[in-house]
mmCIF file of C-alpha atoms and ligand atoms in Angstrom:
data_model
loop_
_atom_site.group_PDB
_atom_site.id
_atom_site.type_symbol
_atom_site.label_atom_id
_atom_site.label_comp_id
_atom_site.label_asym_id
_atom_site.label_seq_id
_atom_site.Cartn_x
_atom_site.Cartn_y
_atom_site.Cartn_z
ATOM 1 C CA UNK U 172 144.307 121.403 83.216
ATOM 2 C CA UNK U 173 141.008 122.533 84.814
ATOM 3 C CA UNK U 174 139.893 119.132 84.694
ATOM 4 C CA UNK U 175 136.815 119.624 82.376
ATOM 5 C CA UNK U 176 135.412 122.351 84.320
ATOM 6 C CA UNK U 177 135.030 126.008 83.579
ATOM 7 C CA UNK U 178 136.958 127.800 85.534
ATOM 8 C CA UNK U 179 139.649 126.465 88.594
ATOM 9 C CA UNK U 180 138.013 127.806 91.233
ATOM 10 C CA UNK U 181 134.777 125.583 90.318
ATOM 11 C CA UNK U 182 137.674 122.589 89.972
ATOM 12 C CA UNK U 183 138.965 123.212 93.467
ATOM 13 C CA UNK U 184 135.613 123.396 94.733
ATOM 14 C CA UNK U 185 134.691 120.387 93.593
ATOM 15 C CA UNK U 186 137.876 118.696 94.510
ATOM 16 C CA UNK U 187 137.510 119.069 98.298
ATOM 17 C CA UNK U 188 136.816 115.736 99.293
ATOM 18 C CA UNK U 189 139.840 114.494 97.774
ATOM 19 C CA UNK U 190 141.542 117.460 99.183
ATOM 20 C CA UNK U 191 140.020 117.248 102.772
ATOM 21 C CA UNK U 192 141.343 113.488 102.687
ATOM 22 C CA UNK U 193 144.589 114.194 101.675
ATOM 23 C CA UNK U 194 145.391 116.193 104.119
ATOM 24 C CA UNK U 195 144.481 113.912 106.913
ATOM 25 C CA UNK U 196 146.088 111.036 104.643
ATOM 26 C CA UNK U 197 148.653 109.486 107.077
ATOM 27 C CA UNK U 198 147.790 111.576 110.132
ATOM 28 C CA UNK U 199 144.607 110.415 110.632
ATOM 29 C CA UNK U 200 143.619 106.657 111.537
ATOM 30 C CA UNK U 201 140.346 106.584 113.552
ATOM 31 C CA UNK U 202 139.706 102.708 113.575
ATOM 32 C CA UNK U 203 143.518 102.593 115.824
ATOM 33 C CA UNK U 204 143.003 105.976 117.470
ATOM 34 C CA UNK U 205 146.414 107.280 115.739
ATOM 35 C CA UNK U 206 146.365 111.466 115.249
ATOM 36 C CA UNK U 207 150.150 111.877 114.163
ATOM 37 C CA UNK U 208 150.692 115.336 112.395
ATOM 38 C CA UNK U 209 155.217 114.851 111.923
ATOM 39 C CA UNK U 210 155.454 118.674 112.413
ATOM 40 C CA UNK U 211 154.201 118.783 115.565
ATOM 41 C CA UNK U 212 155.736 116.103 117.236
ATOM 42 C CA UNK U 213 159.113 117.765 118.588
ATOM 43 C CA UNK U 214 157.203 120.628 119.561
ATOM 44 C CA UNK U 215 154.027 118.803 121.111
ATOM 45 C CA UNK U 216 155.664 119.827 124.487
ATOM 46 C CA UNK U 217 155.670 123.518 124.051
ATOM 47 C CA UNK U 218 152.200 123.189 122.537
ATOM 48 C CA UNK U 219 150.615 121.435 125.712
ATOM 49 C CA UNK U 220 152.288 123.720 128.076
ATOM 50 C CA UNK U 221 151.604 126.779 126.189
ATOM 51 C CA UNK U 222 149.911 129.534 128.239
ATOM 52 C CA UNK U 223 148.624 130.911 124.977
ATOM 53 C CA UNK U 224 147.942 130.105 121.442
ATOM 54 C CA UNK U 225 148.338 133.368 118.973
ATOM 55 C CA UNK U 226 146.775 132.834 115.878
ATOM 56 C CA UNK U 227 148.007 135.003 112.730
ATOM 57 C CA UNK U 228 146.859 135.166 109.168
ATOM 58 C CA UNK U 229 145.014 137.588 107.041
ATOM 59 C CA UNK U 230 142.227 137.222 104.666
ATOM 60 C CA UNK U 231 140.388 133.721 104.127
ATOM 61 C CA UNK U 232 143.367 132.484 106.442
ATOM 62 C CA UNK U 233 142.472 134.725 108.902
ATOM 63 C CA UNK U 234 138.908 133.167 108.886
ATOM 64 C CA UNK U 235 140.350 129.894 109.050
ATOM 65 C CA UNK U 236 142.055 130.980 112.481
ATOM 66 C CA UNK U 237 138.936 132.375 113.482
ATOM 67 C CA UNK U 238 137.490 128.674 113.336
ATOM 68 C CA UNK U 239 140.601 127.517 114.992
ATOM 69 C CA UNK U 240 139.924 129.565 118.128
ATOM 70 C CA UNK U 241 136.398 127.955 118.886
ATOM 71 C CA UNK U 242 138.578 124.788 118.357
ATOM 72 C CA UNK U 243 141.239 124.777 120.761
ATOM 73 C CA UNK U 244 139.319 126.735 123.048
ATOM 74 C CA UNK U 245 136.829 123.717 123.242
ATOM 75 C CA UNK U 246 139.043 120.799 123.460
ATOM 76 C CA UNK U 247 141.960 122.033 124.614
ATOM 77 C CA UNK U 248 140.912 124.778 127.163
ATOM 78 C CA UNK U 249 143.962 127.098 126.254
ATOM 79 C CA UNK U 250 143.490 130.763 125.594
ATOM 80 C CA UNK U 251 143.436 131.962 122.195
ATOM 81 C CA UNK U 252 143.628 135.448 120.068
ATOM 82 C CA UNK U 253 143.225 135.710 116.519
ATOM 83 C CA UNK U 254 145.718 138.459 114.877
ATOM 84 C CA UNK U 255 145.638 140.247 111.348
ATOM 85 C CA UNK U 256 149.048 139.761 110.735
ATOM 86 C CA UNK U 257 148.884 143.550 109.750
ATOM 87 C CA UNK U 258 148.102 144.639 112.786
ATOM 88 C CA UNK U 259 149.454 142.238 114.886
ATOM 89 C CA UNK U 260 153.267 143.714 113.668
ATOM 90 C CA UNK U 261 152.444 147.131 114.282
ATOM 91 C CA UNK U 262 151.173 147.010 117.502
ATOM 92 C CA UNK U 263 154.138 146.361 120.038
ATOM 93 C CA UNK U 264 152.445 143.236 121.022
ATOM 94 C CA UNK U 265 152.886 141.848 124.687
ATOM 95 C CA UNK U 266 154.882 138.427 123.547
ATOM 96 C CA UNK U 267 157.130 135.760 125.225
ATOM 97 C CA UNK U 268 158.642 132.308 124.937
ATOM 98 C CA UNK U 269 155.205 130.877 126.563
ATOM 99 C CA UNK U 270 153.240 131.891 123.574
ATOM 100 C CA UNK U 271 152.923 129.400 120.854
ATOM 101 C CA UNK U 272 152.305 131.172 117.305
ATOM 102 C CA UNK U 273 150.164 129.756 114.851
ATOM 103 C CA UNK U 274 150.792 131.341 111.270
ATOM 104 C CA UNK U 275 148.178 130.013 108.528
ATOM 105 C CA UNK U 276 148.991 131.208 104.796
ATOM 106 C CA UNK U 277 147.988 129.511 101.901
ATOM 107 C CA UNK U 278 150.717 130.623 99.701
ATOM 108 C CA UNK U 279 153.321 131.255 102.209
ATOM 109 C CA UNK U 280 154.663 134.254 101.206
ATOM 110 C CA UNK U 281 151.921 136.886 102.381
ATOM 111 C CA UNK U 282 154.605 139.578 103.487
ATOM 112 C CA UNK U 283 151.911 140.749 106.943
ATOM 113 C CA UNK U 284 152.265 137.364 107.838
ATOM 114 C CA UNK U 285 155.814 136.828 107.405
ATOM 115 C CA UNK U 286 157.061 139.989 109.046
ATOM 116 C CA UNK U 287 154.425 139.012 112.128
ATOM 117 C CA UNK U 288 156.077 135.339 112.313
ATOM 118 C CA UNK U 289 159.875 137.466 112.475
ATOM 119 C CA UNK U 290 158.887 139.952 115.170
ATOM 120 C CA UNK U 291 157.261 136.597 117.110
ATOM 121 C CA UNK U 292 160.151 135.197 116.568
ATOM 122 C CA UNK U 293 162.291 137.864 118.219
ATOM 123 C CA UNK U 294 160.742 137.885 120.800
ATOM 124 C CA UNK U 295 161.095 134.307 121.874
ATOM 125 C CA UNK U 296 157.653 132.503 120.759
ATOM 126 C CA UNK U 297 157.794 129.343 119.189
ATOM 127 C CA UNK U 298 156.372 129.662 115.366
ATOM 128 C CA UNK U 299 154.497 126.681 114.250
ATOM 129 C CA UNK U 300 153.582 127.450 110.346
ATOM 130 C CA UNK U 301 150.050 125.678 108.716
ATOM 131 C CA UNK U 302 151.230 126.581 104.831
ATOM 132 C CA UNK U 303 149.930 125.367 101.051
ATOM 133 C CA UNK U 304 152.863 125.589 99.252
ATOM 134 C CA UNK U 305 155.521 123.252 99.835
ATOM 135 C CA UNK U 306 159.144 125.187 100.488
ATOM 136 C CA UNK U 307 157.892 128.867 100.237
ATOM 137 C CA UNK U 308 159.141 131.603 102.414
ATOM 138 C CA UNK U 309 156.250 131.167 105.708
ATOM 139 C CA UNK U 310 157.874 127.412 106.156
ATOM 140 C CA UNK U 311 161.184 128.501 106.130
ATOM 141 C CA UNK U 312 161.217 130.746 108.605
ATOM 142 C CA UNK U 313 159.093 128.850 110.957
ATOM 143 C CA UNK U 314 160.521 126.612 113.881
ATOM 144 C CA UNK U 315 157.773 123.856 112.747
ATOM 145 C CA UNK U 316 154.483 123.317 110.888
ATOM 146 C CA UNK U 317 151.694 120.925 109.103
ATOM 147 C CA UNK U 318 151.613 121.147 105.186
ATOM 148 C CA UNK U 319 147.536 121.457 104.493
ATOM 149 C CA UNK U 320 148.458 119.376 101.177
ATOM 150 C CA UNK U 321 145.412 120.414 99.064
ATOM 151 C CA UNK U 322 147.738 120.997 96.037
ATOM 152 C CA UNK U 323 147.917 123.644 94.018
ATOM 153 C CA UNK U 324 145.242 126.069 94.410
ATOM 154 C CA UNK U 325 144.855 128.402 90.885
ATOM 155 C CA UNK U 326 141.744 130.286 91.624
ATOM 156 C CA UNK U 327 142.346 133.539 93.452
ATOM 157 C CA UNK U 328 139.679 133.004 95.650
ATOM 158 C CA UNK U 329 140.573 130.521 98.137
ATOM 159 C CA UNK U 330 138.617 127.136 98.624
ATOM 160 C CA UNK U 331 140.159 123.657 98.903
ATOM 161 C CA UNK U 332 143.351 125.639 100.656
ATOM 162 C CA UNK U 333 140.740 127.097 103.202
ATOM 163 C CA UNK U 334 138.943 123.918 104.282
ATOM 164 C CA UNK U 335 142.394 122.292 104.136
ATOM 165 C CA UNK U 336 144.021 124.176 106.358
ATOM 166 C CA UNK U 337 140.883 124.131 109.155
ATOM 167 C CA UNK U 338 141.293 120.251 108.530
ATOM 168 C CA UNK U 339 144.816 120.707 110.044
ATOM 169 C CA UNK U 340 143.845 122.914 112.175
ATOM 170 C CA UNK U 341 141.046 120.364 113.740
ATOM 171 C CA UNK U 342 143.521 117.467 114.029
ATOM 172 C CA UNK U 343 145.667 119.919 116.044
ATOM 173 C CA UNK U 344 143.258 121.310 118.190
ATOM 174 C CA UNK U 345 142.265 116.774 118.942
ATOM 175 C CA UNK U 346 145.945 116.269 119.404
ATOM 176 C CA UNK U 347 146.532 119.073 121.429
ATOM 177 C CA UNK U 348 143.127 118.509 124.080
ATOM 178 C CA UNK U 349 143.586 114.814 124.054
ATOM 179 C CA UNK U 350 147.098 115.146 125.268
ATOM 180 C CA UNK U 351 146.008 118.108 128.021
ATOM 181 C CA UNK U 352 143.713 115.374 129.213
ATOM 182 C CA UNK U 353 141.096 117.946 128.726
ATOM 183 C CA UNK U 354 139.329 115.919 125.797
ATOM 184 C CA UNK U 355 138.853 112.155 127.158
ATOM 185 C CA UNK U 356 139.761 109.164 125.474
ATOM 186 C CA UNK U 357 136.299 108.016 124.309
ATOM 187 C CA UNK U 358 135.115 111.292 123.201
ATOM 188 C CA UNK U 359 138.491 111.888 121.469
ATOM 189 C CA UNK U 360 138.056 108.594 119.693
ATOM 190 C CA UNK U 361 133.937 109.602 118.460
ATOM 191 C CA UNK U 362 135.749 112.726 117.258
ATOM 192 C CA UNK U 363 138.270 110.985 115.356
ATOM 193 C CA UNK U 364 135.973 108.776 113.770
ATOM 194 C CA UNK U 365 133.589 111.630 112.661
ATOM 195 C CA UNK U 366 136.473 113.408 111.441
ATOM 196 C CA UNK U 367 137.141 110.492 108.789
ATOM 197 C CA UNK U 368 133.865 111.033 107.270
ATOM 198 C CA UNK U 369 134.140 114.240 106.415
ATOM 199 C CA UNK U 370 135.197 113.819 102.440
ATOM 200 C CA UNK U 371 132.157 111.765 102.159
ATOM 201 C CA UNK U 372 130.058 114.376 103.854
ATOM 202 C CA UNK U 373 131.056 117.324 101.744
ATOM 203 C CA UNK U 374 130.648 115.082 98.497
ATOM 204 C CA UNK U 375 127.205 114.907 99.454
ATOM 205 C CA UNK U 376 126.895 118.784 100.416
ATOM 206 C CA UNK U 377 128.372 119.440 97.101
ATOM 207 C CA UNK U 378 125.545 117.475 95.361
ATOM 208 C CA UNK U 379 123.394 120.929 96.357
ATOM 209 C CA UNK U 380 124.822 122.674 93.438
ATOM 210 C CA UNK U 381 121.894 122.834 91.119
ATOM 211 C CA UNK U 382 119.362 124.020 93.976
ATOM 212 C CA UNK U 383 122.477 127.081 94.439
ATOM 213 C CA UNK U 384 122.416 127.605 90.919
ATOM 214 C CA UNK U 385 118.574 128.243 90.920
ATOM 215 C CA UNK U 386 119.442 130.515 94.140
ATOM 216 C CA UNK U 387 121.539 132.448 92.457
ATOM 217 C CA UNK U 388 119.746 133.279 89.193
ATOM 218 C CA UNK U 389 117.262 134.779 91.620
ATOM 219 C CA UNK U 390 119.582 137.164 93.678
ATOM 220 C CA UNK U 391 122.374 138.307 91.061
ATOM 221 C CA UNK U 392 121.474 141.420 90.616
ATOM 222 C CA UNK U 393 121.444 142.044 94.497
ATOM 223 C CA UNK U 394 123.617 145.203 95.579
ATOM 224 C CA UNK U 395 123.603 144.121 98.771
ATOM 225 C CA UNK U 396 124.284 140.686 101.162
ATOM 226 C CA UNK U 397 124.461 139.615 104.891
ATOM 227 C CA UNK U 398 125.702 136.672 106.150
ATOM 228 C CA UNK U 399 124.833 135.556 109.341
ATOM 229 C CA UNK U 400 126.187 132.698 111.745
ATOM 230 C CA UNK U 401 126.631 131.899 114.943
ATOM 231 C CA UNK U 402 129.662 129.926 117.120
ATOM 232 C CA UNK U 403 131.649 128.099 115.072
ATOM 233 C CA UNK U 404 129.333 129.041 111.694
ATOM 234 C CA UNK U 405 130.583 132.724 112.645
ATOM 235 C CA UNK U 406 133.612 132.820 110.837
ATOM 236 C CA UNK U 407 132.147 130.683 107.907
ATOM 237 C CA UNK U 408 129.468 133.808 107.509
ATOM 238 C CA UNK U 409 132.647 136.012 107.389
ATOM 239 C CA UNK U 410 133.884 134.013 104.635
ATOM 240 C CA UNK U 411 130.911 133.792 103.152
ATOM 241 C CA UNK U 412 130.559 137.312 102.388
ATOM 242 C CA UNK U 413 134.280 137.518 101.463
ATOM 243 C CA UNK U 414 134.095 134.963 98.415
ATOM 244 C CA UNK U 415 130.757 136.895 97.611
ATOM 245 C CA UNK U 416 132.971 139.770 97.426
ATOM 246 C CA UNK U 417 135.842 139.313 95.685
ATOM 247 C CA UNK U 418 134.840 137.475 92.756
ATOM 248 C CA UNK U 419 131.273 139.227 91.775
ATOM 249 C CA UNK U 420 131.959 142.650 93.467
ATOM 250 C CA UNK U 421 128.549 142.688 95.486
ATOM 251 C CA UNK U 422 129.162 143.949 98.528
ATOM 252 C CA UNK U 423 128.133 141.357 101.730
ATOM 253 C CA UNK U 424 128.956 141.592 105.476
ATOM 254 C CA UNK U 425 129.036 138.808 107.738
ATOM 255 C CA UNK U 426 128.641 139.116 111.240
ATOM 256 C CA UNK U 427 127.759 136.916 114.306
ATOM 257 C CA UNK U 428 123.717 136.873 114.207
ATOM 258 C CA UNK U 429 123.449 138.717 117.181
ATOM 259 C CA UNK U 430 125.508 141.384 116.283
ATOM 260 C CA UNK U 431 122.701 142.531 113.651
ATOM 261 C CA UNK U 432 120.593 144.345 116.070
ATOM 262 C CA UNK U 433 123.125 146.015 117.138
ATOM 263 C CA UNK U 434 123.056 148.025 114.072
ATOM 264 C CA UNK U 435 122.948 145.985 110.917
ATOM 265 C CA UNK U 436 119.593 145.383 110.992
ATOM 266 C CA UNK U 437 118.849 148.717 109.852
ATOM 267 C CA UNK U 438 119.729 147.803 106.426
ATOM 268 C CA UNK U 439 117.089 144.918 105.937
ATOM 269 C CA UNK U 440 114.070 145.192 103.676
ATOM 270 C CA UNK U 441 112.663 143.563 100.975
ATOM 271 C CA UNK U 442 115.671 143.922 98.905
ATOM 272 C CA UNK U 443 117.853 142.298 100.874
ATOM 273 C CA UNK U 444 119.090 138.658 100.963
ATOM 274 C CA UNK U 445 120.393 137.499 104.485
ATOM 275 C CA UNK U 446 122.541 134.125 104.701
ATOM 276 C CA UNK U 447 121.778 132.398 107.628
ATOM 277 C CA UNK U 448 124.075 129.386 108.400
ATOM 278 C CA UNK U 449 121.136 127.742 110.693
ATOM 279 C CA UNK U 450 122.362 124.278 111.288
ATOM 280 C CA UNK U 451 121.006 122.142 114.098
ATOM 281 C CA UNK U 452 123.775 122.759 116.801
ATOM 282 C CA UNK U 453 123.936 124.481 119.976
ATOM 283 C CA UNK U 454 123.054 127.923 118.607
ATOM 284 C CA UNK U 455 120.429 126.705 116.317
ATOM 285 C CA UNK U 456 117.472 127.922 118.912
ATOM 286 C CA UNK U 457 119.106 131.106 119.069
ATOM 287 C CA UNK U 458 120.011 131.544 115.245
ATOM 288 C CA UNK U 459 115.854 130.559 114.654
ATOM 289 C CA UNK U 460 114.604 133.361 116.497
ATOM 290 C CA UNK U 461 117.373 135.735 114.427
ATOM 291 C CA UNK U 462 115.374 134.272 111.389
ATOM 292 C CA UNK U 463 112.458 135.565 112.070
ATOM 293 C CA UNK U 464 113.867 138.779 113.372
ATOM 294 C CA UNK U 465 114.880 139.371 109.637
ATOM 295 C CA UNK U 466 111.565 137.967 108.347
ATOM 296 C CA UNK U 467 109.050 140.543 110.389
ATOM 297 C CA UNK U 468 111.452 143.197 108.292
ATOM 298 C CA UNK U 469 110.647 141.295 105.098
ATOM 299 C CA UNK U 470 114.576 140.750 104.508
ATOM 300 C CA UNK U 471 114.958 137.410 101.696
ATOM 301 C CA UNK U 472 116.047 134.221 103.694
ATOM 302 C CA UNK U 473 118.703 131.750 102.285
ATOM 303 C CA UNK U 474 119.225 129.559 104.895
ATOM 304 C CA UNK U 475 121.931 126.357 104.977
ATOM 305 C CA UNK U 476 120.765 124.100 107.434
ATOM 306 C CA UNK U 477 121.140 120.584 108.878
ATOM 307 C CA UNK U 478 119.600 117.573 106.721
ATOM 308 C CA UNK U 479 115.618 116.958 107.730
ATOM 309 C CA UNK U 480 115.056 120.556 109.141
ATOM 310 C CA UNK U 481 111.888 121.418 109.407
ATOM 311 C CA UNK U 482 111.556 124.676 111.349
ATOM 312 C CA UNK U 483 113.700 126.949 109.453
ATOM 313 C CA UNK U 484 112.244 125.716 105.962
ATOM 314 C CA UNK U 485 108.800 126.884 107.157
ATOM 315 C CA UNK U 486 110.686 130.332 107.788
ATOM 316 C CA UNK U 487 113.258 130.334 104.655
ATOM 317 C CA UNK U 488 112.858 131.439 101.057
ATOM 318 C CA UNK U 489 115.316 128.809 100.526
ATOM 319 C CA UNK U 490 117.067 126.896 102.485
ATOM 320 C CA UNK U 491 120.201 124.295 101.720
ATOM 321 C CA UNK U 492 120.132 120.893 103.198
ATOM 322 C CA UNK U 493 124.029 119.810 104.366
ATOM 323 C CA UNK U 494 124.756 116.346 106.077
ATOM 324 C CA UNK U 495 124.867 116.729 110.238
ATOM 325 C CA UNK U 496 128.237 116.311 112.136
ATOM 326 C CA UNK U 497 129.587 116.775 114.740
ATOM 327 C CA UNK U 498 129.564 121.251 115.768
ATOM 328 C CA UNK U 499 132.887 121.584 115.749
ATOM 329 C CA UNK U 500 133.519 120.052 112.329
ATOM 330 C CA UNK U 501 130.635 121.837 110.458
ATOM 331 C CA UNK U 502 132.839 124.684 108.658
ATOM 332 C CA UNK U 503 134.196 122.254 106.662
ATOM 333 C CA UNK U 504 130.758 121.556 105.259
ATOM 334 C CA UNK U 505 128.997 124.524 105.685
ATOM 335 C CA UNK U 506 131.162 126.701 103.593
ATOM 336 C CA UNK U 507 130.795 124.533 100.575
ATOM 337 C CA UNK U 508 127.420 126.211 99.666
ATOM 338 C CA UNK U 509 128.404 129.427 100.332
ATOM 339 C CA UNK U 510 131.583 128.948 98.032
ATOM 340 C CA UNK U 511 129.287 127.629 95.188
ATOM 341 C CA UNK U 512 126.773 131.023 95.663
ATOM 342 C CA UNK U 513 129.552 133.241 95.256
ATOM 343 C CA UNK U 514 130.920 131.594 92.507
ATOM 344 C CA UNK U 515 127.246 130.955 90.242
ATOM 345 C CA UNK U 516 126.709 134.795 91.007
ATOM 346 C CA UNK U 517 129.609 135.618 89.779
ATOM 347 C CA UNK U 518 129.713 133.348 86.852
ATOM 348 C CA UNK U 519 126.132 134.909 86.032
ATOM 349 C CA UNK U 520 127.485 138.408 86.327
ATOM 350 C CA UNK U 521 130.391 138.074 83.647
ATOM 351 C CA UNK U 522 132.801 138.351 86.368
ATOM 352 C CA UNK U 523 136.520 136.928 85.772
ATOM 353 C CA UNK U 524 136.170 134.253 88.691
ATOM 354 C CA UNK U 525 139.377 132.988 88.713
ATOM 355 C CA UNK U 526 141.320 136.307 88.540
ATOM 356 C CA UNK U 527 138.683 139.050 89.996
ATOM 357 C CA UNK U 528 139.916 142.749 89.335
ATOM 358 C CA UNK U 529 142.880 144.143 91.611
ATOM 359 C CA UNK U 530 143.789 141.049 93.181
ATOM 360 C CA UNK U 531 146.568 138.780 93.524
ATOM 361 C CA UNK U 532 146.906 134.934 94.571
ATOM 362 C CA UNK U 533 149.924 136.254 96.716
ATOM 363 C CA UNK U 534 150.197 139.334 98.675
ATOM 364 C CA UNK U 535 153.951 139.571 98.396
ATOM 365 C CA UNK U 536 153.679 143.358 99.438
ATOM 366 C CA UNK U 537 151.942 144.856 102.560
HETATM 367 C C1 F6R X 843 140.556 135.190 99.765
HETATM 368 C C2 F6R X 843 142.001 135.118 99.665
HETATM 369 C C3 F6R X 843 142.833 136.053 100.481
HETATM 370 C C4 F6R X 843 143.963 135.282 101.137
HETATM 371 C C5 F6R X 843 144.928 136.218 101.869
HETATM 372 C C6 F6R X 843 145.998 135.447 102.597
HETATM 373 O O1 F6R X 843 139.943 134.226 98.971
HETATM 374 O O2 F6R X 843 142.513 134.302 98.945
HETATM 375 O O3 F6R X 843 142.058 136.703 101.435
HETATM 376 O O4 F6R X 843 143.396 134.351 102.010
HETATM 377 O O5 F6R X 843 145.514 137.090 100.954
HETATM 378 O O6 F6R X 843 146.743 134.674 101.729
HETATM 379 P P1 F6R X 843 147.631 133.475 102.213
HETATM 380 O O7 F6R X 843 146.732 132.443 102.779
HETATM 381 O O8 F6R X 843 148.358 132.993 100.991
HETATM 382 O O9 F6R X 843 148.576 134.006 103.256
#
């Protein structure tokens, strides 16, 4: 049942093109300029004429919402917040019926995020759920939602469900600008088409496995990682560190490049490998020059960048090559590497990848 490979999580990883173009299977159709997601569509007036969109989730989910909020922010120019659902239902939040709730769980049952989506719901937002599992609890107390339909995810540390449900996420956030009139026709049509060639894109980032494998060899005994990013590669450095994490037990910290001088760059030295995600986008300048802000402190530089760099591979102990798209798509592409580090580290450390110590697939308690 794992296909062949060695463990599931190595399985899902390698299934994400298939997974990536299931999920937009029947939704998406570039070539016409169709973007139909069915959950959305007796809602799609709420959604435009939202005043905000809340975002709730924990975990990799969390990060996924993270992504989400560069997203709609950029196409459709509506106000977002990004909620642990833990916190989010202990805080008395400030809620009404012009607040459109976005709850993202793979399993659909993480109890934060279902007692979040109840006390939403009491208070008159509309609950649109972006769930994994077909008929658990998080779609049945929702008013709507988008299945991510990356089927069955086994490994405890979440891949294909992740770049699934940022997938949905994306379509939304096209939908939801093109329809505000804040993303215009043509541009929403480039989008579209880039978005269809995203399988094909991360079957060629995948093909960077053995190059990650040497990586890893090299850094395994680490005790320590950072994971740096920038824009919408921010919350793929959080996630980053969290697979790192949770299946080889290293501890890692992602932050938003900038943040590091701002304390974490106290910790680097020659011991420490620093994960840039450096690809050629809007930040890129900026992420450069927080290269070589680690280098002058001797930290070790694994950088994923865009295909054909140049300037950070002068810089880099290693760097990853990845196929170029468009900014706002490249989570779904550069988190592939990062997934395969964490899991070749792990592999290499005896870890049990697909069930790591003291955690669960679903968080059923809080
Ligand atoms: C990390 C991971 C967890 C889950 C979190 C939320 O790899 O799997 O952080 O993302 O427990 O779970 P779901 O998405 O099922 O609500």
């Amino acid at each position: 049942e794992k296909g062949g490979y060695e463990h599931f999580m190595l399985k899902e990883i390698n299934e994400q093109p298939r997974s990536i173009a299931d999920c937009m299977r029947g939704r998406l159709d570039a070539q016409n300029g169709r973007l139909v997601l069915g959950g959305l569509r007796d809602y799609m007036n709420k959604f435009q004429n939202a005043d905000r969109i809340i975002i709730t989730a924990c975990g990799t989910s969390w990060h996924a919402g993270l992504v989400a909020e560069y997203l709609f922010e950029e196409f459709a120019r509506i106000p977002v917040e990004v909620e642990y659902a833990s916190e989010f239902r202990y805080r008395n939040p400030v809620l009404s019926d012009k607040d459109f709730i976005i709850a993202i769980s793979q399993s659909g049952e993480t109890a934060d995020t279902l007692a979040a989506i109840e006390l939403a719901k009491s208070k008159g937002a509309t609950i649109f759920g972006v769930c994994n599992v077909v008929g658990s609890s998080i779609p049945r107390t929702t008013h709507a939602g988008s299945y991510t339909h990356a089927g069955p995810e086994i490994g405890v540390a979440s891949t294909k469900a992740f770049t699934a449900q940022i997938s949905v996420l994306t379509m939304m956030a096209l939908k939801l600008g093109y329809k505000r009139g804040t993303l215009p026709e043509n541009r929403y049509m480039q989008l579209l088409s880039e978005l269809e060639t995203i399988p094909s894109k991360v079957e060629r980032a995948l093909k960077m496995n053995d190059k990650i494998h040497e990586i890893a060899k090299e850094y395994k005994d680490a005790r320590n990682f950072l994971y740096l990013g920038r824009g919408y590669n921010f919350p793929v450095a959080l996630e980053g560190a969290l697979k790192l994490k949770e299946i080889s037990y290293i501890h890692a910290e992602g932050y938003p490049a900038a943040e590091m001088k701002h304390g974490p760059i106290a910790l680097i030295d020659e011991e420490m490998p620093v994960v840039f995600i450096a690809t050629k986008d809007s930040s890129y300048e900026k992420v450069v020059s927080n290269i070589q802000e680690v280098k002058a402190r001797k930290g070790k530089i694994i950088a994923v960048v865009t295909e054909g760099d140049t300037v950070v591979k002068n810089m880099a102990d290693h760097v990853i090559e990845i196929p170029a798209t468009e900014e706002a798509f490249v989570p779904l592409i550069s988190v592939i590497p990062l997934q395969q580090l964490s899991y070749h580290i792990a592999v290499m450390r005896g870890c049990n990848v697909d069930q790591p110590r003291n955690l669960a697939k679903s968080v059923t308690v809080e």
